[in-house]
Coordinates of C-alpha atoms and ligand atoms in Angstrom, one line a residue:
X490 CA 0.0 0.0 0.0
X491 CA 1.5 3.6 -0.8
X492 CA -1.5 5.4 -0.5
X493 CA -0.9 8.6 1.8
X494 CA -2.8 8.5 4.7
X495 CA -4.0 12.5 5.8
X496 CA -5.6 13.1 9.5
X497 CA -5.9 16.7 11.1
X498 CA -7.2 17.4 14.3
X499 CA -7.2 21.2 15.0
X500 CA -9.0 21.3 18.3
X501 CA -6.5 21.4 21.9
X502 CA -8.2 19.0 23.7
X503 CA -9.1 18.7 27.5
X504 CA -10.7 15.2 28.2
X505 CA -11.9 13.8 31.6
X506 CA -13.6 14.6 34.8
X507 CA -13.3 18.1 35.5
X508 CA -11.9 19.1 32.5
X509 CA -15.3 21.9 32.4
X510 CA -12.9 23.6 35.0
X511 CA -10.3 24.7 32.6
X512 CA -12.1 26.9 31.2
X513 CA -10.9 30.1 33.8
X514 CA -7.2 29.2 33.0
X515 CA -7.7 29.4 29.2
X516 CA -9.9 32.9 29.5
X517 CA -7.1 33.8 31.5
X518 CA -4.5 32.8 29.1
X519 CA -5.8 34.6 26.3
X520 CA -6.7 37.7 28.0
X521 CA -10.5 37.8 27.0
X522 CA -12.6 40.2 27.9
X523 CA -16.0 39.8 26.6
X524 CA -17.7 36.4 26.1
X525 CA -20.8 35.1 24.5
X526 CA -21.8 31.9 26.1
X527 CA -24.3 29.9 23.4
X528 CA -26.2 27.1 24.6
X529 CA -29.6 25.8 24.7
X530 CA -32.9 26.1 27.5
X531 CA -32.8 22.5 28.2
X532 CA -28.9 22.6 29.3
X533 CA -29.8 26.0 31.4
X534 CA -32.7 24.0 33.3
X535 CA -29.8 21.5 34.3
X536 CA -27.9 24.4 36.3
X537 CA -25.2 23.2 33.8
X538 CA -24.7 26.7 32.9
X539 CA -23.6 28.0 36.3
X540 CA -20.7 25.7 36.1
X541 CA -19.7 28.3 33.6
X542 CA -20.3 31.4 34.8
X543 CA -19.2 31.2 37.7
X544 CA -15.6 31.4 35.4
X545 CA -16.3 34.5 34.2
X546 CA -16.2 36.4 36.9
X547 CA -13.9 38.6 35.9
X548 CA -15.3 39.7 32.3
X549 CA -18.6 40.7 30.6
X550 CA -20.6 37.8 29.0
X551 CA -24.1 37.3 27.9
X552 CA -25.9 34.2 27.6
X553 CA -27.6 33.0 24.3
X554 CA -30.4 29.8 25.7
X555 CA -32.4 29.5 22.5
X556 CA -30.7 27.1 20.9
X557 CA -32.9 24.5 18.8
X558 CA -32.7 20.8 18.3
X559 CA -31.7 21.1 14.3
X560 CA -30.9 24.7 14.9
X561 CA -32.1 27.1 12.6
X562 CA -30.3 29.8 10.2
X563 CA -32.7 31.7 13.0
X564 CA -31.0 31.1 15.7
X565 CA -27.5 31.9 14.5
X566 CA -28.7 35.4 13.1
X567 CA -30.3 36.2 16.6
X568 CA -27.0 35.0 18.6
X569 CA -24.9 37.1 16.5
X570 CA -27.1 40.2 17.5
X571 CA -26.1 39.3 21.4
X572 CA -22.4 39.0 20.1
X573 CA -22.8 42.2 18.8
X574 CA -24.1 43.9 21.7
X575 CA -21.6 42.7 24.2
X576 CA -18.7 43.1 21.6
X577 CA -17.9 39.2 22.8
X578 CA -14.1 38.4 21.7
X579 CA -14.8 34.7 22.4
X580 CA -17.5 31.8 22.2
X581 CA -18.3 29.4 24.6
X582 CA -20.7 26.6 23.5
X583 CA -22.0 24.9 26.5
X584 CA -24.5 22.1 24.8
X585 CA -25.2 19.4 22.4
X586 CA -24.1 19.5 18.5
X587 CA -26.9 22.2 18.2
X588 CA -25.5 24.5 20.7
X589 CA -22.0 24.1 19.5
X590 CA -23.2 24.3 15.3
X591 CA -24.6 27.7 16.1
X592 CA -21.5 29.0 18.1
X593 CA -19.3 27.8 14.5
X594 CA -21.9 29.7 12.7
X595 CA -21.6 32.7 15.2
X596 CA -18.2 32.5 14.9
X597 CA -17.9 32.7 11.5
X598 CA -20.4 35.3 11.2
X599 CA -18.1 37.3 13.2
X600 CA -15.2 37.7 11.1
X601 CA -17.0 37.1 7.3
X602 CA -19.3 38.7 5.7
X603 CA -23.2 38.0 4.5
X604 CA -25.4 35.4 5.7
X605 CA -24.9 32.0 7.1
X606 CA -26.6 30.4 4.0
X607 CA -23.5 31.5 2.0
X608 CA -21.0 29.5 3.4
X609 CA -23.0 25.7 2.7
X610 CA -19.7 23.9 1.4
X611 CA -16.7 23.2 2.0
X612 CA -13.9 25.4 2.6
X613 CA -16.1 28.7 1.8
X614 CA -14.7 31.6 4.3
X615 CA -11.6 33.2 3.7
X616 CA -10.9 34.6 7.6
X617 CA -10.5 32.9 10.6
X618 CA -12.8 32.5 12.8
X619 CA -13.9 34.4 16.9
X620 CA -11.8 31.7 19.0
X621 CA -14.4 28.9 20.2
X622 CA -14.3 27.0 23.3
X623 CA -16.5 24.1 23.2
X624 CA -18.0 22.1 25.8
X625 CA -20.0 18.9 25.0
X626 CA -23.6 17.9 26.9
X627 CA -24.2 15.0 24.8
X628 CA -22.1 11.9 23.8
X629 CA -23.2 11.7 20.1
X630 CA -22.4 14.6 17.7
X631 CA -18.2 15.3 18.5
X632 CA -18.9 18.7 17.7
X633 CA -16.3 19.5 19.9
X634 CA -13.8 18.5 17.3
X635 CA -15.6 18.2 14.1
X636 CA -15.0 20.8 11.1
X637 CA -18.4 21.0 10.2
X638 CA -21.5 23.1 10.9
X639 CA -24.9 21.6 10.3
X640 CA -27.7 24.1 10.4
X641 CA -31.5 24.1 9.5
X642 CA -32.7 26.7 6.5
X643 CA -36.1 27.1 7.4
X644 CA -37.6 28.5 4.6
X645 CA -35.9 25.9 2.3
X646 CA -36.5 23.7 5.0
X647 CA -32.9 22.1 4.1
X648 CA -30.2 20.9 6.8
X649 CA -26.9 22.1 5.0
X650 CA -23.7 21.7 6.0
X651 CA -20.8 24.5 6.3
X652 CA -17.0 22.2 6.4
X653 CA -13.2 23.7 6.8
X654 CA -10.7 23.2 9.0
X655 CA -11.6 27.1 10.4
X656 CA -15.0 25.7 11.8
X657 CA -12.9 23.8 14.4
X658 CA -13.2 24.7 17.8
X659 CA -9.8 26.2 19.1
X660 CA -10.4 24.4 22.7
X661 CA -12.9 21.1 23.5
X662 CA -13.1 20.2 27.2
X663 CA -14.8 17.1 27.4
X664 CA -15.8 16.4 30.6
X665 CA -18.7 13.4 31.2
X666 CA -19.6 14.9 34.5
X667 CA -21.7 17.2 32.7
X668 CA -23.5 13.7 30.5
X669 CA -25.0 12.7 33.7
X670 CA -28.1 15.1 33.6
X671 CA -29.1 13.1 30.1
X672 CA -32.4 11.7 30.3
X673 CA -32.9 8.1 29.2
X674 CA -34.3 8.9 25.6
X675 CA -31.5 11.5 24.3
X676 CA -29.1 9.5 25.9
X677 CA -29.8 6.8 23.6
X678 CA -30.3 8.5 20.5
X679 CA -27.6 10.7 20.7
X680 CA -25.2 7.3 21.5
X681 CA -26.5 5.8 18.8
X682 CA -25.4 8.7 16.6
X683 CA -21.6 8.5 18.2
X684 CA -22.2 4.5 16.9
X685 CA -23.0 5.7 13.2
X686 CA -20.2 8.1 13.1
X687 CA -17.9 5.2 13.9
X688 CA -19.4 2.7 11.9
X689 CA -19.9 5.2 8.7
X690 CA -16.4 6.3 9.1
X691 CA -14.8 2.9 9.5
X692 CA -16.3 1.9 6.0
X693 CA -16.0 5.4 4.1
X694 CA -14.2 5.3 1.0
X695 CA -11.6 7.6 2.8
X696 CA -10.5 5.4 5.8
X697 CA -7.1 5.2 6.2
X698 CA -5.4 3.5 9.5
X699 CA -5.4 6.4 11.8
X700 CA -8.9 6.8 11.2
X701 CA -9.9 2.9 11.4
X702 CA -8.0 2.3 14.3
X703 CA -10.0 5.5 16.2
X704 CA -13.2 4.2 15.1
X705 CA -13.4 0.6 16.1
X706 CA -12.2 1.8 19.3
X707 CA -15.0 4.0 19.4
X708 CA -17.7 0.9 18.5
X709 CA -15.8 -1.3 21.1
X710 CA -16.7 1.4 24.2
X711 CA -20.2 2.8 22.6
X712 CA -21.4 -0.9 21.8
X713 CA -20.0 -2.0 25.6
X714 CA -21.1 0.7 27.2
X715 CA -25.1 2.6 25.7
X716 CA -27.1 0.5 27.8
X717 CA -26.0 1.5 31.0
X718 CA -25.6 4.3 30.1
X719 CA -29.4 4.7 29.1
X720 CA -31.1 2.7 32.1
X721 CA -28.2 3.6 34.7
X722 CA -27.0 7.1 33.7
X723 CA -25.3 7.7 37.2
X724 CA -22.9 5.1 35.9
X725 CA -19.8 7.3 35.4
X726 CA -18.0 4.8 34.3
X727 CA -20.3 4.0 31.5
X728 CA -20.5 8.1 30.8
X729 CA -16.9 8.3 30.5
X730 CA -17.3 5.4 28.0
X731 CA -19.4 7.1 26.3
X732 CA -18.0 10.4 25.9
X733 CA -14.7 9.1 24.6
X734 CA -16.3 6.8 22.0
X735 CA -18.2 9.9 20.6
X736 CA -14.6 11.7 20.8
X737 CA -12.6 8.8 19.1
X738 CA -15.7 9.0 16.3
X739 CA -15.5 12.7 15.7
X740 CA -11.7 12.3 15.5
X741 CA -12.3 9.4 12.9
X742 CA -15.1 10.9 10.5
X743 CA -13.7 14.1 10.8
X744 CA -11.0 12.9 8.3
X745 CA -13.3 10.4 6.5
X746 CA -16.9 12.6 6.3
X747 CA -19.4 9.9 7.1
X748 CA -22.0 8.2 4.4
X749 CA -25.4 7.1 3.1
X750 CA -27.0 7.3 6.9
X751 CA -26.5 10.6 7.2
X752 CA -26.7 11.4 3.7
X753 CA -30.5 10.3 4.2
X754 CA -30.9 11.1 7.7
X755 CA -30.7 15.3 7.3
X756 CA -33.4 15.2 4.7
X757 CA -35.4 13.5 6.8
X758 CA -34.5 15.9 10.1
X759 CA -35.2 19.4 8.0
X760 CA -38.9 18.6 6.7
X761 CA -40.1 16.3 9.6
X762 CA -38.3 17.7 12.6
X763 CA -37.2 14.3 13.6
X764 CA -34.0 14.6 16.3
X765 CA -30.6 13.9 14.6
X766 CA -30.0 10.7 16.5
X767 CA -33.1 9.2 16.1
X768 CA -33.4 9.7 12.2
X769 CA -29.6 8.6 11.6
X770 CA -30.5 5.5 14.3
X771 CA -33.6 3.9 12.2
X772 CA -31.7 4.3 9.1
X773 CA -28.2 2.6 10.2
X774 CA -29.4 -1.1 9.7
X775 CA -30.7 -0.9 6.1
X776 CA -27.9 0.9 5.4
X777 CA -25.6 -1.8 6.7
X778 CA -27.6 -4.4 4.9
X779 CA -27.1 -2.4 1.3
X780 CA -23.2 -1.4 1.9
X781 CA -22.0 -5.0 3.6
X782 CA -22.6 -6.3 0.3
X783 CA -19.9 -4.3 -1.0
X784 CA -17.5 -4.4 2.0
X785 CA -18.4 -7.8 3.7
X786 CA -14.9 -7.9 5.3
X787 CA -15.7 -4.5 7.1
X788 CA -18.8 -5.1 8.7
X789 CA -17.3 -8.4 10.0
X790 CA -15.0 -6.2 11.6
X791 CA -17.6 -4.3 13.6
X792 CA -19.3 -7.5 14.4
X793 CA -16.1 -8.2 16.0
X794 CA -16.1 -5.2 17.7
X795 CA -19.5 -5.1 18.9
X796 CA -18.9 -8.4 20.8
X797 CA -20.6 -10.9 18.6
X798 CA -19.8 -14.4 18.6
X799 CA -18.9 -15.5 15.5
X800 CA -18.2 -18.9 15.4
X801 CA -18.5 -21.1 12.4
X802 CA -20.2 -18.4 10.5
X803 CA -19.6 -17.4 6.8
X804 CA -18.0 -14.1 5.9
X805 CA -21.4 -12.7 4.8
X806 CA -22.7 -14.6 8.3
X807 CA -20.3 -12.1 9.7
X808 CA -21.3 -8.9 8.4
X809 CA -25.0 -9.9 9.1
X810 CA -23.9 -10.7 12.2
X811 CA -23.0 -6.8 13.0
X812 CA -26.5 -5.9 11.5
X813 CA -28.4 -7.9 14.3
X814 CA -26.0 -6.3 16.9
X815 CA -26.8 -3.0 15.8
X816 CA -30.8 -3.5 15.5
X817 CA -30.3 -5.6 18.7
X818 CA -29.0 -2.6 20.8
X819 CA -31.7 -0.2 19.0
X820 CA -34.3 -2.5 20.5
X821 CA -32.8 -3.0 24.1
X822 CA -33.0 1.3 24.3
X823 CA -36.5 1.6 23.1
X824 CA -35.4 3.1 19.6
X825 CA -38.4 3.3 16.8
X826 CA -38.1 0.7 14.0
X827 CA -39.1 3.1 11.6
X828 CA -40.4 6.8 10.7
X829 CA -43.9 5.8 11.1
X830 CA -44.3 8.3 14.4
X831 CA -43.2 11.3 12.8
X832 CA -45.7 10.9 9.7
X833 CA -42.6 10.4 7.3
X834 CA -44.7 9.3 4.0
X835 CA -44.2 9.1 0.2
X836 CA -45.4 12.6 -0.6
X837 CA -41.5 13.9 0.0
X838 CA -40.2 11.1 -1.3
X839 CA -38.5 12.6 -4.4
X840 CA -37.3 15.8 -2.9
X841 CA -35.7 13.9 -0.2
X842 CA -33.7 11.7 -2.1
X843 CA -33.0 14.6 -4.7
X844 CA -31.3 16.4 -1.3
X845 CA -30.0 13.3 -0.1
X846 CA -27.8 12.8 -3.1
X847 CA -26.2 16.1 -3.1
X848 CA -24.6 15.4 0.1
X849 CA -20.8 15.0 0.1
X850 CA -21.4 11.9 2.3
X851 CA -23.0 10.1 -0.4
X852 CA -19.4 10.0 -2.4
X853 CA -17.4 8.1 0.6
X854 CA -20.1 5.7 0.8
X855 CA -18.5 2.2 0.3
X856 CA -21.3 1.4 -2.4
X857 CA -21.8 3.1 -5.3
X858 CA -26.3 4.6 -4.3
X859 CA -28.9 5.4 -7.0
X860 CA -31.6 7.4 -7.0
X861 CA -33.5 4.4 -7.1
X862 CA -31.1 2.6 -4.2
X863 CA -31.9 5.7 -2.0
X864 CA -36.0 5.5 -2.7
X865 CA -35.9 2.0 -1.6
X866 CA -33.6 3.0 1.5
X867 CA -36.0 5.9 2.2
X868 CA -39.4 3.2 1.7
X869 CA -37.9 0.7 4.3
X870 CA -38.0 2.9 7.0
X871 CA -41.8 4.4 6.4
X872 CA -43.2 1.5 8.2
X873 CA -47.5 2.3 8.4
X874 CA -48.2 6.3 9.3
X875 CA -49.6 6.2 12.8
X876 CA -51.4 9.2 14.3
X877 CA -49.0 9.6 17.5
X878 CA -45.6 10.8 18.6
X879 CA -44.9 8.4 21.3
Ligands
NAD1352 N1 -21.0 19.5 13.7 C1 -21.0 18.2 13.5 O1 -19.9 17.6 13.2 C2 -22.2 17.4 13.7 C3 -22.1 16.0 13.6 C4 -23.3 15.3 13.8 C5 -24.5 15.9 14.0 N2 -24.5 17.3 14.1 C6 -25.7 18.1 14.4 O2 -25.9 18.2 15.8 C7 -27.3 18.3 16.1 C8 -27.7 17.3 17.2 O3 -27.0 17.5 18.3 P1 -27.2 16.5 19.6 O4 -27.6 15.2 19.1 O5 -25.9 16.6 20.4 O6 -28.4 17.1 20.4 P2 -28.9 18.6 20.7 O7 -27.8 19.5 20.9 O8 -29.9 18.9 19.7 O9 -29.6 18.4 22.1 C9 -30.8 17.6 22.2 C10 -31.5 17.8 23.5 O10 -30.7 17.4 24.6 C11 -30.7 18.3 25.6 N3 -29.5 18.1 26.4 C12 -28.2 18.1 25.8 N4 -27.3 17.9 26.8 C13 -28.0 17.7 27.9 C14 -27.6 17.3 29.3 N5 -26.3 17.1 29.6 N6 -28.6 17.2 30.2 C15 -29.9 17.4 29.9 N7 -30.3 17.7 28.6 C16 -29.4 17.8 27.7 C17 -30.9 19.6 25.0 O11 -31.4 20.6 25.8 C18 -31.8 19.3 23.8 O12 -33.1 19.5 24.1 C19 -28.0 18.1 14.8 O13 -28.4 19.3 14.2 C20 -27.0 17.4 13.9 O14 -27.2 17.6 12.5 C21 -23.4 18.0 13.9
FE2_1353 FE1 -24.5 12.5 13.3

């Protein structure tokens, strides 16, 4: 093999309990003087919040808690106002991937020209960015490290992506003390996100070694460790787990982009509303089960990962094998099977496959989709419309 391997990781970061508490030491560092804390009303009802302004006691700050899930081109035009008004010469992202997509957007906003909607793509700003410091809620996204900004147009109700190696946070501190105030449900949703980030990077067209080797690391802990993290969510250990798996997955598919899941996942989140890790978790088996006939080997890998036994079983027994571990898990946490609860029917059908193959994630995908591959895709997970949102 002389194929070059690339992997960038722009982000300085501060993993493990109390790593939150670094934050005064870096303000302090860099001499700011004005900071714009962005997060969301869920995280402020935790107290969460307090853990970072009690920090600031020294400079100005405001506080921007209106952060959606699937945040809007709304929400970053309204948090750049409050940057504006306190003059903020730093970010702080206290929050899930939403919180910490709008502070990239905020900071871009900051330092470039024009309107968020201008920068969909890759590499699109030409100045760097208001420093970030970024502190993760959730084990799922890795916003904390990633390059990318995902944000929600309403009007074309479209979830676009904004990539670069300026998006990157300057600092992460990743601390899974503040995971523990996850309810049950988010918990597993957003876990099983971290899962498809490692299994969609593992078997993207760009893997390299570095990249492989940090996301079946990142399957071994998630797949170990979700349950008891959902039903027992005092379980530190299990948090910790958790965290670092999402980390270790960011780190991977931030040099890999992802694939078909969340390819057809953002569609499916911009005109439905459906939560990130939900959408992305009832799409991951049929995606499996249409790429692990092109990359059998790989899948067997995760199987292996995931703790399956897989004695006496074919190659293609394998791969299936990591399928059933997956939908297995998904079960055990009380994830839907299919759409069916959020009224996902036919009637989009053509507009979200049309949106689904622009994304760049469709090009790493290990098999070569269709438009007709991704209608099937898309039919599986309709199941029967029912009439509630359990
Ligand atoms: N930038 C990236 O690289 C990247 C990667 C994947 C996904 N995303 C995007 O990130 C967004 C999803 O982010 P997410 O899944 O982390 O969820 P989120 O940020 O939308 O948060 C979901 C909910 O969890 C609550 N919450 C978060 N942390 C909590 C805590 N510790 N205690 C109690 N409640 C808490 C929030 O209040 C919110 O209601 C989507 O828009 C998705 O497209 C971004
Ligand atoms: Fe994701």
């Amino acid at each position: 093999m002389n194929e070059l391997a690339f992997f960038k990781n722009p982000t300085q970061i501060t993993y493990g309990l109390g790593a939150i508490n670094q934050l005064r030491p870096i303000i302090e560092q860099q001499d700011f003087k004005s900071a714009l804390i962005i997060t969301d009303r869920g995280i402020i009802q935790t107290g969460l919040v307090e853990q970072i302004i009690s920090q600031l006691d020294n400079i100005q700050y405001a506080v921007f808690g209106e952060t959606k899930p699937n945040p809007t081109v709304t929400n970053c035009n309204e948090a750049v106002k409050t940057l504006s008004e306190i003059k903020a010469d730093v970010v702080v992202a206290m929050g899930g991937g939403s919180s910490i997509d709008v502070a990239k957007a905020v900071c871009l906003l900051a330092t470039n020209e024009g309107a968020i909607q201008d920068y969909e793509g890759i590499d699109t700003c030409s100045n760097d960015l208001l420093p970030l410091i970024a502190i993760p809620t959730t084990a799922g996204t890795a916003s904390e490290v990633t390059t990318f900004a995902v944000i929600t147009d309403e009007e074309r109700q479209n979830k676009f992506t904004i990539g670069g190696i300026r998006l990157a946070p300057k600092w992460a501190l990743v601390d899974p003390l503040v995971t523990q105030t996850l309810p049950p449900h988010i918990t597993a949703a957003t876990g099983l996100d971290a899962l498809v980030h490692a299994i969609e990077s593992y078997t993207s067209k760009l893997a390299n070694p570095i990249s492989k080797a940090l996301a079946r690391e990142a399957i071994r802990r998630i797949s170990a460790n979700l349950r008891q993290a959902v039903y027992n969510g005092d379980n530190i250990v299990a948090r910790d787990n958790m965290l670092m798996g999402s980390l270790l997955a960011g780190l991977a598919f931030n040099n890999t982009r992802l694939g078909n899941c969340h390819a057809l996942s953002h569609p499916v989140s911009a005109i439905y509303d459906v939560p990130h890790g939900v959408a992305n978790s009832i799409l991951i088996p049929h995606i499996m089960e249409f790429n692990m006939l092109a990359v059998p080997e790989l899948f067997s890998d995760i199987a292996v990962d995931m703790g399956e036994n897989l004695t006496g079983l074919t190659l293609m027994g394998r791969a299936q094998a990591a399928v059933n571990a997956v939908k297995t898990l998904s079960k055990d946490i009380n994830i839907p099977s299919d759409f069916s609860h959020y009224h996902v029917d036919e009637s989009q059908l053509d507009r979200m496959t049309v949106d689904a193959l622009a994304s760049g994630n469709i090009a790493v995908n290990p098999r070569k989709t269709s438009y007709q591959d991704v209608v099937e895709l898309y039919k599986k997970t309709m199941g029967g419309v029912k009439s509630e949102i359990i």
